[in-house]
Amino acid sequence: MSLAFHHITFTHDGASVALFEDVTVHFDAGWTGVVGANGSGKTTLLHLAAGLLEQQQGQVRRAEHTMLCPQRTDNAPDLFSDFITAVDAEACTLRGKLHVGDDWIERWPTLSHGERKRAQIGVALWQEPDVLLLDEPTNHIDSAARMLLINALQEFRGVGLVVSHDRELLDLLCRQCLFLVPPRAVLRPGGYSQATADGERDASSRRNRRQQLQQELQRIKDEAKRRHAKAAKADRQKSKRGLARGDSDARAKLDLVRVSGKDGQAGRVAKQLDGRIAQLEDEIAAVHVDPQQKTQFWLEGSVSPRRILFSLPEKMIPLDDTRTLRIPAITMQRDDRIAVTGANGLGKSTFIRHMLQDLDLEADRLVYLPQEIDLAETRRIMNDVRRLPRDERGKVFTVVSALGSNPKRLLQNDDASPGELRKVLLALGVIRRPYLIVMDEPTNHLDLQAIEHLESALSDCPCGLILVSHDHRFLSNVASIRWDLIQRDTQIEMRMESGF
């Protein structure tokens, strides 16, 4: 079992530059993490591996039984009904490990995205593919379910590629990581932490080497300039023009210099230095140094003139036939940073939807980023961005660039990746100077560098924040108040705590 890319070149339709250029990489049994900035081609790589896209050059050699689990979970996976009703040991074991309910076929429309993702991967593992391709498998999954999923994936014995921003998943699961920096791909051993540390050491070494070469180049250029000046002076001095016709001694001395070759020595050295300059310039060009992204940006929000941003009365929200979500009376100050937490299926997103309906805030002062946006809406948003006035579009792309994506590349593609779209939506919100930003799973689909940049930006944001997330590390760096959903029999309650 193996998967191999041989000299692959791929360019999206309408793009002016290649996403992959002469990429060669071989994958054996075991898990490989695929890491890179949003828009660097992670999902495209999986689609090439699955045969859903065709490369312009090169060859992909894949096993016959190759399966892809995409990011989206709108529809139940093929064979889901068979998986639920199967009585073989593998199906029963997987359903137990992943806590997949027997009633999930009927409940699919009401399942959380995390529950749907567990079902999707359970069906894939049950079919025992030779190659399994996973696109952000831990998105929307709570901590407990995430460990269940990791344990199940660790038992897979085929060739696995996993695109993820989940550092713990990549460290626990992967024996190597493929880093995408278009149009290149670099394979490094170890999980994300080890591979990243190795990559940083390599990048630092390359930067130092490039700096040394550039310093040597400048030294040689200065010397060449001096030698060329000396050669030019020698040329002027050896010329017989200006000598008196009768000055035979001076003319004889010039002839002697020409015969001995001393008059051309400065010129020959200058030409040798020119050759060394060309050699150094080639060496510098061969030392690839990735551009370093900006590490942070100021999220230019605004502060509500009201000290109390909103107050809502106690509310009971029915979740299904048996469970009810009780929300106590809540009040939010204008600069509160609130984390909404709880296990999958307890109604976090349902609470957010009901809260947004009841808020008394100007529409242009509220920014809401949902968990998922369909393809049609993605294309509409990107078209709207292209039609923005130049100054507003420039502000949007400043934020997008600070979060690690290339605005020019983004403009070329109507089908922006989910991670890129979240950056665009946040940027569109920034230019509205909101009083409140509500984000449902803000780190989903974002690359690791972008998550760190987002943490920094939200930490400095002057407006109110409500963040729904399973990423406790992210929340602990941003939020100061916690609204935690917990289940008590058939009722789910919200517990409010200061600090995180």
Coordinates of C-alpha atoms in Angstrom, one line a residue, residues 309-310 332 338 340 348-349 351-353 355-356 359 361 365-371 422 425-426 434-442 458 463-468 483:
L309 CA -24.4 45.9 25.6
F310 CA -27.5 43.9 26.1
M332 CA -23.2 41.5 28.8
I338 CA -17.2 35.5 26.7
V340 CA -19.4 29.5 25.3
K348 CA -24.4 25.9 21.9
S349 CA -25.1 27.0 18.3
F351 CA -28.3 29.2 21.9
I352 CA -26.4 31.6 19.7
R353 CA -29.1 31.7 17.1
M355 CA -29.7 35.1 21.3
L356 CA -29.0 36.9 18.0
L359 CA -30.5 41.3 20.6
L361 CA -28.3 46.1 18.4
R365 CA -22.7 47.0 14.6
L366 CA -23.0 43.2 14.9
V367 CA -20.7 40.8 13.2
Y368 CA -21.7 37.1 13.3
L369 CA -19.5 34.3 11.8
P370 CA -21.3 31.0 11.6
Q371 CA -19.7 27.6 11.8
R422 CA -13.5 33.1 7.6
L425 CA -15.7 37.6 6.8
L426 CA -13.8 38.8 9.9
P434 CA -18.7 46.6 15.4
Y435 CA -19.9 46.7 19.0
L436 CA -20.1 42.9 19.2
I437 CA -18.4 40.1 17.4
V438 CA -20.0 36.6 17.7
M439 CA -17.9 33.7 16.3
D440 CA -19.1 30.1 16.2
E441 CA -16.0 27.8 16.2
P442 CA -13.6 30.7 15.1
L458 CA -9.0 39.5 19.4
C463 CA -15.5 45.6 21.3
G464 CA -17.5 42.7 23.0
L465 CA -16.7 39.1 22.0
I466 CA -18.8 35.9 22.2
L467 CA -16.8 32.9 21.1
V468 CA -18.1 29.3 20.8
W483 CA -20.7 30.3 29.8

